[in-house]
Amino acid sequence: QVQLVESGGGLVQAGDSLRLSCAASGGIFSMYKMVWFRQAPGKEREFVAAISYSSSSITYYVESVKGRFTISRDNAKNTVYLQMNSLKPDDTAVYYCAASTAFAPLRVEANMNYWGKGTLVTVAS
């Protein structure tokens, strides 16, 4: 079984930066596609960013965060990161780390095999 634990959330001001971390245990980390989702209060969970297997490290982002967020992974540390710059109040949400072994679209929640419990990011205006 794979376990995912997020950290790095907190309260920041608009324009600030924050880096989220997701530590994984169990399984073979380098073979998992890693994904970040987020859920704002009263709204549905949405895809944020994803990174492919370590062999290619292809990345994907939702349009609203392109140019501001960067997803990366360190296979030696079994950790995936989400560097968030130029944060906006609209970025306020609980951010979830997820892992997938499926050959399927990574922006679809149902294609995720494992989930973390989430970390809260609050951006004040």
PDB file of C-alpha atoms in Angstrom:
ATOM      1  CA  GLN A   1       0.000   0.000   0.000  1.00  0.00           C
ATOM      2  CA  VAL A   2       1.088   3.540  -0.765  1.00  0.00           C
ATOM      3  CA  GLN A   3       0.725   6.327   1.800  1.00  0.00           C
ATOM      4  CA  LEU A   4       0.905  10.026   0.913  1.00  0.00           C
ATOM      5  CA  VAL A   5       1.421  12.859   3.411  1.00  0.00           C
ATOM      6  CA  GLU A   6       1.204  16.529   2.381  1.00  0.00           C
ATOM      7  CA  SER A   7       2.849  19.431   4.203  1.00  0.00           C
ATOM      8  CA  GLY A   8       3.738  23.086   3.664  1.00  0.00           C
ATOM      9  CA  GLY A   9       0.319  24.729   3.705  1.00  0.00           C
ATOM     10  CA  GLY A  10      -0.425  27.881   5.664  1.00  0.00           C
ATOM     11  CA  LEU A  11      -1.606  31.489   5.613  1.00  0.00           C
ATOM     12  CA  VAL A  12       0.116  33.871   3.193  1.00  0.00           C
ATOM     13  CA  GLN A  13      -0.520  37.241   1.571  1.00  0.00           C
ATOM     14  CA  ALA A  14      -1.409  37.757  -2.081  1.00  0.00           C
ATOM     15  CA  GLY A  15       1.749  37.758  -4.187  1.00  0.00           C
ATOM     16  CA  ASP A  16       3.679  35.527  -1.785  1.00  0.00           C
ATOM     17  CA  SER A  17       5.170  32.115  -2.530  1.00  0.00           C
ATOM     18  CA  LEU A  18       4.700  28.738  -0.895  1.00  0.00           C
ATOM     19  CA  ARG A  19       6.062  25.249  -1.526  1.00  0.00           C
ATOM     20  CA  LEU A  20       3.987  22.174  -0.811  1.00  0.00           C
ATOM     21  CA  SER A  21       5.547  18.754  -0.286  1.00  0.00           C
ATOM     22  CA  CYS A  22       4.094  15.272  -0.578  1.00  0.00           C
ATOM     23  CA  ALA A  23       6.069  12.431   0.967  1.00  0.00           C
ATOM     24  CA  ALA A  24       5.300   8.934  -0.293  1.00  0.00           C
ATOM     25  CA  SER A  25       5.972   5.574   1.306  1.00  0.00           C
ATOM     26  CA  GLY A  26       5.399   2.073  -0.010  1.00  0.00           C
ATOM     27  CA  GLY A  27       5.380   0.901  -3.605  1.00  0.00           C
ATOM     28  CA  ILE A  28       7.930   1.974  -6.199  1.00  0.00           C
ATOM     29  CA  PHE A  29       7.725   5.770  -6.200  1.00  0.00           C
ATOM     30  CA  SER A  30       9.493   6.306  -9.520  1.00  0.00           C
ATOM     31  CA  MET A  31       6.781   4.311 -11.320  1.00  0.00           C
ATOM     32  CA  TYR A  32       3.864   6.453 -10.104  1.00  0.00           C
ATOM     33  CA  LYS A  33       2.460   9.452 -11.880  1.00  0.00           C
ATOM     34  CA  MET A  34       2.049  12.158  -9.224  1.00  0.00           C
ATOM     35  CA  VAL A  35      -0.783  14.680  -9.217  1.00  0.00           C
ATOM     36  CA  TRP A  36      -1.964  17.717  -7.227  1.00  0.00           C
ATOM     37  CA  PHE A  37      -5.669  18.562  -6.884  1.00  0.00           C
ATOM     38  CA  ARG A  38      -7.327  21.317  -4.857  1.00  0.00           C
ATOM     39  CA  GLN A  39     -10.769  22.013  -3.426  1.00  0.00           C
ATOM     40  CA  ALA A  40     -12.001  25.462  -2.451  1.00  0.00           C
ATOM     41  CA  PRO A  41     -14.806  25.873   0.124  1.00  0.00           C
ATOM     42  CA  GLY A  42     -18.174  25.037  -1.415  1.00  0.00           C
ATOM     43  CA  LYS A  43     -16.660  23.980  -4.735  1.00  0.00           C
ATOM     44  CA  GLU A  44     -15.743  20.701  -6.403  1.00  0.00           C
ATOM     45  CA  ARG A  45     -12.213  19.376  -6.385  1.00  0.00           C
ATOM     46  CA  GLU A  46     -10.211  20.367  -9.456  1.00  0.00           C
ATOM     47  CA  PHE A  47      -7.002  19.246 -11.111  1.00  0.00           C
ATOM     48  CA  VAL A  48      -3.979  21.509 -10.584  1.00  0.00           C
ATOM     49  CA  ALA A  49      -0.792  19.835 -11.832  1.00  0.00           C
ATOM     50  CA  ALA A  50       0.738  16.456 -12.652  1.00  0.00           C
ATOM     51  CA  ILE A  51       4.124  14.924 -13.409  1.00  0.00           C
ATOM     52  CA  SER A  52       4.830  11.693 -15.245  1.00  0.00           C
ATOM     53  CA  TYR A  53       7.237   8.818 -14.570  1.00  0.00           C
ATOM     54  CA  SER A  54      10.831   9.724 -13.740  1.00  0.00           C
ATOM     55  CA  SER A  55      12.028   8.606 -17.156  1.00  0.00           C
ATOM     56  CA  SER A  56      10.555  11.683 -18.850  1.00  0.00           C
ATOM     57  CA  SER A  57       9.127  13.961 -16.112  1.00  0.00           C
ATOM     58  CA  ILE A  58       6.493  15.425 -18.411  1.00  0.00           C
ATOM     59  CA  THR A  59       4.380  18.026 -16.603  1.00  0.00           C
ATOM     60  CA  TYR A  60       0.788  19.259 -16.959  1.00  0.00           C
ATOM     61  CA  TYR A  61      -1.009  22.262 -15.451  1.00  0.00           C
ATOM     62  CA  VAL A  62      -4.486  23.695 -15.293  1.00  0.00           C
ATOM     63  CA  GLU A  63      -4.593  26.936 -17.285  1.00  0.00           C
ATOM     64  CA  SER A  64      -5.184  29.156 -14.249  1.00  0.00           C
ATOM     65  CA  VAL A  65      -1.814  28.281 -12.646  1.00  0.00           C
ATOM     66  CA  LYS A  66       0.450  28.118 -15.713  1.00  0.00           C
ATOM     67  CA  GLY A  67       3.480  30.344 -15.288  1.00  0.00           C
ATOM     68  CA  ARG A  68       2.967  30.550 -11.512  1.00  0.00           C
ATOM     69  CA  PHE A  69       3.081  26.950 -10.230  1.00  0.00           C
ATOM     70  CA  THR A  70       5.772  24.332 -10.840  1.00  0.00           C
ATOM     71  CA  ILE A  71       5.487  20.622 -10.056  1.00  0.00           C
ATOM     72  CA  SER A  72       8.640  18.555  -9.565  1.00  0.00           C
ATOM     73  CA  ARG A  73       9.712  15.257  -8.032  1.00  0.00           C
ATOM     74  CA  ASP A  74      12.741  13.898  -6.214  1.00  0.00           C
ATOM     75  CA  ASN A  75      12.723  10.119  -6.546  1.00  0.00           C
ATOM     76  CA  ALA A  76      15.650   9.729  -4.131  1.00  0.00           C
ATOM     77  CA  LYS A  77      13.496  11.329  -1.414  1.00  0.00           C
ATOM     78  CA  ASN A  78      10.189   9.800  -2.561  1.00  0.00           C
ATOM     79  CA  THR A  79       8.746  13.304  -2.617  1.00  0.00           C
ATOM     80  CA  VAL A  80       6.788  15.463  -5.054  1.00  0.00           C
ATOM     81  CA  TYR A  81       6.667  19.266  -4.724  1.00  0.00           C
ATOM     82  CA  LEU A  82       4.382  22.059  -5.828  1.00  0.00           C
ATOM     83  CA  GLN A  83       6.117  25.434  -5.916  1.00  0.00           C
ATOM     84  CA  MET A  84       3.465  28.162  -5.903  1.00  0.00           C
ATOM     85  CA  ASN A  85       4.451  31.729  -6.803  1.00  0.00           C
ATOM     86  CA  SER A  86       2.418  34.924  -7.168  1.00  0.00           C
ATOM     87  CA  LEU A  87      -0.387  33.455  -5.100  1.00  0.00           C
ATOM     88  CA  LYS A  88      -3.888  34.879  -5.471  1.00  0.00           C
ATOM     89  CA  PRO A  89      -6.928  34.740  -3.153  1.00  0.00           C
ATOM     90  CA  ASP A  90      -8.531  32.385  -5.709  1.00  0.00           C
ATOM     91  CA  ASP A  91      -5.786  29.859  -4.924  1.00  0.00           C
ATOM     92  CA  THR A  92      -7.218  29.386  -1.422  1.00  0.00           C
ATOM     93  CA  ALA A  93      -8.120  25.710  -1.058  1.00  0.00           C
ATOM     94  CA  VAL A  94      -7.219  22.389   0.481  1.00  0.00           C
ATOM     95  CA  TYR A  95      -4.494  20.907  -1.703  1.00  0.00           C
ATOM     96  CA  TYR A  96      -4.380  17.133  -2.155  1.00  0.00           C
ATOM     97  CA  CYS A  97      -1.558  14.927  -3.376  1.00  0.00           C
ATOM     98  CA  ALA A  98      -2.493  11.836  -5.387  1.00  0.00           C
ATOM     99  CA  ALA A  99      -0.755   8.986  -7.195  1.00  0.00           C
ATOM    100  CA  SER A 100      -1.762   7.009 -10.256  1.00  0.00           C
ATOM    101  CA  THR A 101      -0.560   3.776 -11.857  1.00  0.00           C
ATOM    102  CA  ALA A 102      -3.126   3.901 -14.659  1.00  0.00           C
ATOM    103  CA  PHE A 103      -2.500   4.812 -18.283  1.00  0.00           C
ATOM    104  CA  ALA A 104      -5.341   7.323 -18.233  1.00  0.00           C
ATOM    105  CA  PRO A 105      -5.961  11.113 -18.082  1.00  0.00           C
ATOM    106  CA  LEU A 106      -4.352  12.496 -14.929  1.00  0.00           C
ATOM    107  CA  ARG A 107      -6.838  15.343 -14.495  1.00  0.00           C
ATOM    108  CA  VAL A 108      -9.591  12.821 -13.705  1.00  0.00           C
ATOM    109  CA  GLU A 109     -10.066  12.062 -10.002  1.00  0.00           C
ATOM    110  CA  ALA A 110     -11.367   8.543 -10.639  1.00  0.00           C
ATOM    111  CA  ASN A 111      -8.045   7.572 -12.214  1.00  0.00           C
ATOM    112  CA  MET A 112      -6.116   8.166  -8.985  1.00  0.00           C
ATOM    113  CA  ASN A 113      -5.165   5.091  -6.935  1.00  0.00           C
ATOM    114  CA  TYR A 114      -3.981   6.817  -3.741  1.00  0.00           C
ATOM    115  CA  TRP A 115      -4.761  10.096  -1.961  1.00  0.00           C
ATOM    116  CA  GLY A 116      -3.239  12.153   0.830  1.00  0.00           C
ATOM    117  CA  LYS A 117      -5.402  13.866   3.463  1.00  0.00           C
ATOM    118  CA  GLY A 118      -4.696  17.376   2.187  1.00  0.00           C
ATOM    119  CA  THR A 119      -3.050  20.580   3.408  1.00  0.00           C
ATOM    120  CA  LEU A 120      -4.805  23.962   3.656  1.00  0.00           C
ATOM    121  CA  VAL A 121      -3.518  26.997   1.771  1.00  0.00           C
ATOM    122  CA  THR A 122      -5.105  30.359   2.593  1.00  0.00           C
ATOM    123  CA  VAL A 123      -4.201  33.455   0.578  1.00  0.00           C
ATOM    124  CA  ALA A 124      -5.274  36.779   2.087  1.00  0.00           C
ATOM    125  CA  SER A 125      -5.994  39.768  -0.150  1.00  0.00           C
TER     126      SER A 125
END
